[in-house]
XYZ file of C-alpha atoms in Angstrom:
472
model
C -34.192 -0.413 -17.353
C -31.362 2.125 -17.528
C -32.273 5.761 -18.231
C -29.767 8.048 -19.990
C -29.929 11.870 -19.784
C -28.149 14.504 -21.872
C -25.958 16.869 -19.847
C -24.941 20.447 -20.651
C -21.217 21.170 -20.462
C -20.634 24.329 -18.418
C -16.860 24.380 -17.999
C -13.663 22.407 -18.512
C -10.562 23.466 -16.609
C -7.007 22.063 -16.432
C -5.856 21.099 -12.933
C -2.427 22.616 -13.476
C -1.156 22.284 -9.899
C -2.056 18.607 -9.801
C -0.439 17.963 -13.194
C 2.718 19.756 -12.020
C 2.800 17.781 -8.770
C 2.557 14.515 -10.750
C 5.326 15.521 -13.175
C 8.138 13.807 -11.188
C 6.271 10.555 -11.832
C 4.978 11.067 -15.383
C 8.382 12.294 -16.578
C 10.213 9.202 -15.317
C 9.028 5.612 -15.079
C 5.249 6.085 -14.847
C 2.338 6.438 -17.247
C -0.844 8.306 -16.340
C -3.979 6.422 -17.409
C -6.231 7.601 -19.032
C -4.272 10.125 -21.069
C -5.650 13.494 -22.140
C -7.050 14.031 -25.619
C -4.931 15.142 -28.573
C -4.061 18.833 -28.578
C -2.788 18.949 -24.991
C -0.085 17.314 -22.935
C -1.139 13.678 -22.641
C -0.445 13.798 -18.890
C -2.613 16.864 -18.223
C -5.556 16.377 -15.862
C -8.830 18.229 -16.505
C -12.080 18.638 -14.608
C -15.432 19.233 -16.300
C -18.659 20.652 -14.879
C -22.022 19.565 -16.318
C -25.577 20.663 -15.667
C -28.150 17.848 -15.499
C -31.496 18.333 -17.256
C -34.564 19.385 -15.284
C -36.103 15.921 -15.756
C -33.270 14.310 -13.823
C -33.323 16.979 -11.110
C -37.056 16.475 -10.705
C -36.546 12.721 -10.388
C -33.966 13.269 -7.667
C -36.261 15.734 -5.824
C -39.093 13.203 -5.821
C -36.890 10.372 -4.566
C -37.409 9.056 -1.075
C -35.212 11.270 1.144
C -34.208 8.242 3.160
C -32.751 6.577 0.069
C -28.964 6.879 0.459
C -28.427 6.702 -3.299
C -30.013 10.113 -3.909
C -28.657 11.989 -0.916
C -26.701 15.154 -1.661
C -22.956 14.703 -1.359
C -21.533 16.570 1.626
C -18.019 17.277 2.813
C -16.524 15.945 6.027
C -16.457 18.157 9.064
C -13.134 18.805 10.708
C -14.271 17.024 13.858
C -14.668 13.793 11.878
C -11.023 13.940 10.872
C -9.673 14.974 14.247
C -11.502 12.064 15.902
C -10.271 9.543 13.318
C -8.869 6.326 14.749
C -5.092 6.536 14.381
C -4.704 2.761 14.618
C -6.930 1.975 11.637
C -5.616 2.878 8.154
C -7.492 5.449 6.137
C -10.200 3.443 4.399
C -12.092 4.876 1.443
C -14.892 3.816 -0.872
C -15.344 4.829 -4.503
C -18.553 5.086 -6.518
C -17.937 4.944 -10.262
C -19.060 3.385 -13.538
C -16.222 1.334 -15.051
C -17.032 -0.370 -18.350
C -20.442 1.344 -18.218
C -20.941 1.197 -21.985
C -20.315 -2.552 -21.938
C -23.128 -3.244 -19.490
C -24.696 -0.231 -17.705
C -26.953 -2.342 -15.526
C -23.922 -4.196 -14.210
C -21.333 -1.443 -13.813
C -23.166 1.836 -13.097
C -22.750 2.878 -9.448
C -20.017 0.292 -8.919
C -18.517 0.171 -5.396
C -14.762 -0.138 -4.765
C -12.837 0.113 -1.511
C -9.212 0.802 -0.668
C -6.748 2.783 1.396
C -5.008 6.134 1.241
C -1.450 4.943 0.566
C 0.387 8.202 -0.237
C -0.236 11.923 0.292
C 1.149 14.837 -1.726
C 0.929 18.249 -0.125
C 2.292 21.730 -0.680
C 2.352 23.804 2.468
C -1.009 23.256 4.153
C -2.769 22.203 0.947
C -3.263 18.671 -0.358
C -2.383 18.337 -4.051
C -3.244 14.675 -4.675
C -3.687 11.334 -2.902
C -2.695 7.853 -4.062
C -4.717 4.750 -3.235
C -4.124 1.019 -3.579
C -7.715 0.622 -4.803
C -7.592 -0.966 -8.254
C -8.336 1.482 -11.084
C -10.633 0.198 -13.846
C -11.316 1.890 -17.189
C -14.037 4.492 -16.749
C -13.572 5.075 -13.026
C -12.135 8.568 -13.585
C -14.495 11.198 -12.190
C -15.849 8.827 -9.562
C -16.348 10.388 -6.104
C -14.222 9.134 -3.219
C -15.806 8.824 0.219
C -14.679 8.269 3.768
C -15.583 4.704 4.693
C -17.409 3.613 7.813
C -14.560 1.939 9.696
C -16.889 -0.670 11.154
C -18.387 -1.537 7.769
C -16.177 -0.961 4.727
C -19.084 -1.729 2.361
C -21.444 0.805 3.923
C -22.626 3.698 1.761
C -21.579 7.180 2.830
C -21.966 10.666 1.360
C -18.914 12.301 2.982
C -16.808 13.004 -0.104
C -13.090 13.967 -0.149
C -12.381 14.151 -3.901
C -12.612 12.584 -7.370
C -10.726 9.817 -9.173
C -8.339 11.215 -11.813
C -6.883 7.970 -13.155
C -3.979 5.678 -12.378
C -0.199 5.972 -12.150
C 1.196 2.809 -13.705
C 4.864 1.920 -13.521
C 6.078 1.106 -17.032
C 8.094 -1.820 -15.685
C 4.775 -3.448 -14.593
C 5.902 -3.337 -10.959
C 2.643 -1.794 -9.800
C 0.056 0.963 -10.069
C -1.747 3.381 -7.759
C -5.044 5.221 -8.234
C -4.852 9.047 -8.270
C -7.390 11.035 -6.212
C -7.765 14.808 -6.644
C -9.040 16.489 -3.429
C -11.854 19.034 -3.603
C -9.654 21.988 -2.665
C -7.736 21.516 -5.943
C -10.900 21.110 -7.998
C -12.737 24.196 -6.755
C -9.636 26.399 -6.940
C -9.394 25.806 -10.708
C -13.069 26.421 -11.549
C -14.444 29.837 -12.521
C -17.922 28.532 -11.653
C -16.860 27.634 -8.115
C -18.631 30.625 -6.607
C -21.957 29.122 -7.699
C -21.446 25.860 -5.808
C -23.857 25.137 -2.912
C -20.958 25.098 -0.452
C -18.429 27.933 -0.274
C -15.143 26.932 -2.022
C -13.174 28.517 0.814
C -15.010 26.318 3.325
C -14.423 23.205 1.223
C -10.755 24.099 0.972
C -10.396 24.689 4.703
C -12.179 21.519 5.775
C -10.989 19.027 3.169
C -7.440 20.359 2.955
C -6.230 21.084 6.462
C -8.461 18.558 8.232
C -7.801 15.752 5.732
C -4.088 16.419 5.945
C -4.324 16.110 9.724
C -6.029 12.732 9.245
C -3.812 11.205 6.552
C -0.289 12.392 7.270
C 0.203 10.910 10.775
C 0.282 7.443 9.176
C 2.976 8.477 6.749
C 5.702 9.719 9.107
C 8.639 7.782 10.474
C 7.615 5.085 12.974
C 10.411 2.552 12.945
C 10.455 1.819 9.203
C 13.371 3.313 7.256
C 14.349 3.590 3.625
C 17.515 1.588 2.942
C 19.643 2.844 0.042
C 22.109 0.341 -1.422
C 25.231 1.450 -3.310
C 26.564 -1.028 -5.864
C 29.636 -1.085 -8.070
C 29.664 1.128 -11.183
C 27.903 3.893 -9.165
C 24.520 2.164 -9.321
C 22.003 2.599 -6.515
C 18.932 0.701 -5.380
C 16.598 0.932 -2.445
C 14.341 -0.995 -0.138
C 13.001 -0.734 3.398
C 14.220 -1.692 6.853
C 12.854 -2.087 10.392
C 14.516 -0.495 13.432
C 14.473 -3.253 16.075
C 16.380 -1.402 18.804
C 18.287 1.887 19.090
C 20.986 0.774 16.633
C 19.891 -2.450 14.875
C 18.032 -2.673 11.554
C 16.802 -5.780 9.738
C 16.005 -5.937 6.029
C 16.091 -8.489 3.190
C 19.321 -10.048 1.970
C 18.180 -9.868 -1.649
C 18.541 -6.078 -1.561
C 22.314 -6.488 -1.510
C 22.501 -8.347 -4.816
C 25.838 -9.615 -6.147
C 27.819 -6.357 -6.230
C 26.847 -4.595 -2.997
C 29.365 -2.057 -1.628
C 27.699 0.034 1.091
C 24.280 0.726 2.612
C 22.668 3.854 4.066
C 19.542 4.329 6.175
C 17.393 7.383 5.430
C 15.304 8.667 8.332
C 14.025 11.712 6.409
C 14.893 13.552 3.216
C 17.678 15.423 5.034
C 19.068 12.801 7.430
C 20.907 9.636 6.467
C 23.192 7.316 8.433
C 25.802 4.865 7.004
C 25.249 1.251 8.030
C 27.561 -1.521 9.222
C 26.722 -4.970 7.861
C 26.182 -7.506 10.681
C 25.365 -10.383 8.333
C 22.652 -13.028 8.346
C 22.358 -15.231 11.472
C 19.976 -17.680 9.730
C 21.493 -18.745 6.434
C 18.782 -19.791 4.004
C 16.323 -17.062 5.043
C 16.120 -13.754 3.197
C 17.351 -11.437 5.968
C 20.365 -9.346 6.883
C 21.099 -7.153 9.906
C 22.774 -3.740 9.980
C 23.996 -1.421 12.730
C 23.607 2.363 12.639
C 27.076 3.916 12.740
C 25.835 6.980 14.637
C 22.737 7.939 16.639
C 19.634 9.284 14.955
C 19.321 13.052 15.297
C 17.749 14.150 18.569
C 15.516 16.429 16.490
C 13.569 13.376 15.421
C 11.692 10.876 17.547
C 12.807 7.564 16.126
C 11.406 4.831 18.342
C 12.207 1.186 17.559
C 9.250 -1.045 16.746
C 7.752 -3.611 19.107
C 7.710 -7.130 17.686
C 4.386 -8.974 17.875
C 4.437 -11.930 20.282
C 0.886 -13.227 19.922
C -0.597 -15.983 17.799
C -0.805 -15.423 14.042
C -4.381 -15.888 12.877
C -5.817 -16.203 9.392
C -8.037 -13.160 8.911
C -5.996 -11.058 11.353
C -6.140 -7.415 10.269
C -2.796 -5.869 9.363
C -1.332 -2.911 7.512
C 1.874 -2.691 5.516
C 4.390 0.142 5.631
C 7.398 0.326 3.322
C 9.125 2.492 0.750
C 7.654 0.652 -2.223
C 7.301 1.761 -5.828
C 8.115 5.452 -5.254
C 11.746 6.462 -4.747
C 11.493 9.248 -2.140
C 14.336 11.374 -3.510
C 12.933 11.498 -7.043
C 9.509 12.953 -6.369
C 10.245 16.677 -6.470
C 8.586 18.436 -3.560
C 6.552 15.415 -2.452
C 6.839 14.434 1.218
C 9.393 11.789 2.195
C 7.039 8.956 3.081
C 6.366 5.235 2.660
C 3.356 3.561 1.074
C 0.788 2.028 3.380
C -2.103 -0.378 2.836
C -4.574 -2.422 4.840
C -5.205 -6.163 4.532
C -5.414 -9.474 6.380
C -3.211 -12.480 7.035
C -4.286 -15.091 4.482
C -2.003 -17.968 5.410
C 0.482 -18.977 8.097
C 2.929 -21.854 7.438
C 4.883 -23.531 10.266
C 7.927 -25.787 9.830
C 11.019 -27.039 11.625
C 13.758 -24.484 11.135
C 16.560 -27.059 11.173
C 15.352 -30.575 10.328
C 16.513 -31.303 6.807
C 14.389 -32.824 4.044
C 15.315 -36.112 2.373
C 14.869 -35.200 -1.282
C 14.355 -38.820 -2.392
C 11.464 -39.510 -0.023
C 10.401 -35.894 0.718
C 10.370 -36.783 4.415
C 11.928 -34.911 7.350
C 15.162 -36.432 8.666
C 14.667 -37.526 12.274
C 17.296 -36.902 14.923
C 18.217 -33.302 14.174
C 17.375 -30.293 16.325
C 13.618 -29.679 16.369
C 12.338 -26.099 16.280
C 8.927 -25.915 14.631
C 7.546 -22.397 14.382
C 5.732 -20.126 11.890
C 8.225 -19.389 9.118
C 6.093 -17.686 6.451
C 3.018 -15.450 6.394
C 0.953 -14.491 3.360
C -1.099 -11.290 3.495
C -3.269 -9.114 1.260
C -1.745 -5.814 2.464
C 0.026 -4.098 -0.427
C 3.697 -4.986 -0.933
C 5.389 -3.263 -3.885
C 8.946 -3.387 -5.247
C 10.886 -1.384 -2.671
C 8.626 -2.542 0.158
C 11.056 -5.410 0.785
C 12.269 -5.122 4.361
C 9.230 -3.073 5.371
C 6.884 -3.917 8.213
C 3.494 -5.553 8.538
C 1.719 -4.146 11.613
C -1.040 -5.762 13.664
C -3.944 -3.301 13.727
C -5.029 -3.955 17.299
C -1.651 -3.690 19.018
C 0.404 -1.650 16.542
C 3.181 -4.248 16.879
C 5.173 -5.599 13.923
C 3.766 -8.953 12.816
C 6.333 -9.658 10.107
C 8.887 -8.264 7.655
C 7.718 -7.960 4.050
C 9.978 -9.970 1.766
C 8.393 -10.517 -1.657
C 5.189 -10.350 -3.642
C 3.529 -12.423 -6.312
C 4.463 -12.100 -9.969
C 2.788 -13.602 -13.040
C 5.515 -15.460 -14.948
C 3.907 -15.071 -18.373
C 3.399 -11.291 -18.225
C 5.741 -10.097 -15.487
C 2.840 -8.349 -13.756
C 3.361 -7.861 -10.029
C 0.576 -8.776 -7.572
C 1.034 -6.440 -4.557
C -1.871 -8.055 -2.684
C -0.067 -11.426 -2.614
C 2.627 -10.568 -0.082
C 5.025 -13.011 1.580
C 6.696 -12.050 4.871
C 8.950 -13.369 7.647
C 7.064 -13.676 10.969
C 8.087 -11.612 13.990
C 8.986 -14.735 15.992
C 11.726 -15.491 13.448
C 12.921 -11.865 13.548
C 13.121 -11.939 17.359
C 14.988 -15.257 17.305
C 17.416 -13.981 14.672
C 18.013 -10.772 16.654
C 18.950 -12.893 19.683
C 21.451 -14.839 17.564
C 22.968 -11.601 16.225
C 23.478 -10.255 19.737
C 25.210 -13.527 20.730
C 27.296 -13.688 17.570
C 25.789 -17.061 16.593
C 25.060 -18.185 13.028
C 22.986 -21.170 11.937
C 21.632 -22.661 8.729
C 17.945 -23.374 8.248
C 16.689 -26.561 6.641
C 16.451 -27.019 2.896
C 12.720 -27.587 3.387
C 12.247 -24.030 4.707
C 14.385 -22.678 1.872
C 12.268 -24.570 -0.671
C 9.109 -23.187 0.912
C 10.344 -19.653 0.336
C 11.149 -20.516 -3.280
C 7.524 -21.684 -3.630
C 8.817 -25.188 -4.407
C 6.961 -28.272 -3.166
C 7.894 -29.356 0.342
C 5.783 -32.500 0.427
C 4.776 -35.580 -1.560
C 1.438 -35.400 -3.389
C -0.634 -38.572 -3.522
C -4.093 -39.450 -4.760
C -6.276 -41.083 -2.091
C -8.980 -43.229 -3.681
C -12.162 -44.228 -1.874
C -12.810 -47.992 -1.770
C -16.069 -49.332 -3.358
C -17.304 -50.627 0.001
C -16.797 -47.238 1.617
C -18.532 -45.533 -1.302
C -21.543 -47.778 -0.784
C -21.780 -46.817 2.854
C -21.701 -43.143 1.937
């Protein structure tokens, strides 16, 4: 049985600073879902305060105090943030009621999990957070909690903010869930002084401490934004990985058919022109560049360390790349990549050089043999613009692979960020060695077909004989 209670509306307030901070997105290629009611700007964000009836309050008071479901929401202490594990991405859980009117018993108190993928701040104050957690209709207003890092499904009452909706790219290239932190909510409410916790304390703890927790993941750490200049003054962008003091690798497909020049951005005020070194492994989606001058000494720009261990299905990874959001078009938002947590779902190994006989779909014997992992699939978010970004192993912090592409539904054009294809670090290391030696090779057509998602084998139906069936 589901009980419904009437609430008394005490106040509705526009979150003007959050709406203003989102304007660089909502005024360009993004839609904010859900939109505000008629009579206001459809992209305005509001917060409402309700008073529950005494019957519901009495029910909560009588509930077993050990029952997590009825515990009072609290706010994280600064020590929790300062002790946060810097290797693990910032995991969150969301309690909401999507589609609650369709089936309350099924969808009320629905649990979702995700990552903090982007942080917007002004001075020392957080304005909004973006998460890769999938937004569903009716999730707006749901509280967002810090997740137990050892158990992502565990319930917790340490709340950092509320769900405001979703930023959806109109081109269907992706979407991110918008979280409004408590410091923004309480600062817009006239009733804030009546809250159980002091608004100033909430603001101090959830703003400065949360910023200290989230932002370290979103600074430069060997992954750059690569800006491509085409003919007719067009520009595009992607990501790149700094492999040594001067060498960057990214995806060949960023260059397109009318590439002119490329630039690496280290921050919003430092860029370096790039020299094209070419692709040492023709048939794979990679290209190398050289920085034409050193990175400013003001910035610590350490090259990444390439992962040299075994790739394992289920291995925990995080992605880092300049996907979806063009850093120079977001107003006062920090220059930062998107990040997400996931696992390796599949590892495919093949000979790099042995060609495939198309008539028999068999490998031609007698050519150079070099079987190695050539493709990884992961669930860590990879958006348009993430191409050339890095997939990091959580335990070592080393780069497991270079993000190259994501899944796309042919019928609708919808992008699937959690279906991410990447080039393994062993291939990157091998290619870097070839670049340094000035050697170029061509990979087999079988590897090329694999990356096109074409079949690389012959399918056959194996039938069980009657005698064998009888024995079974």
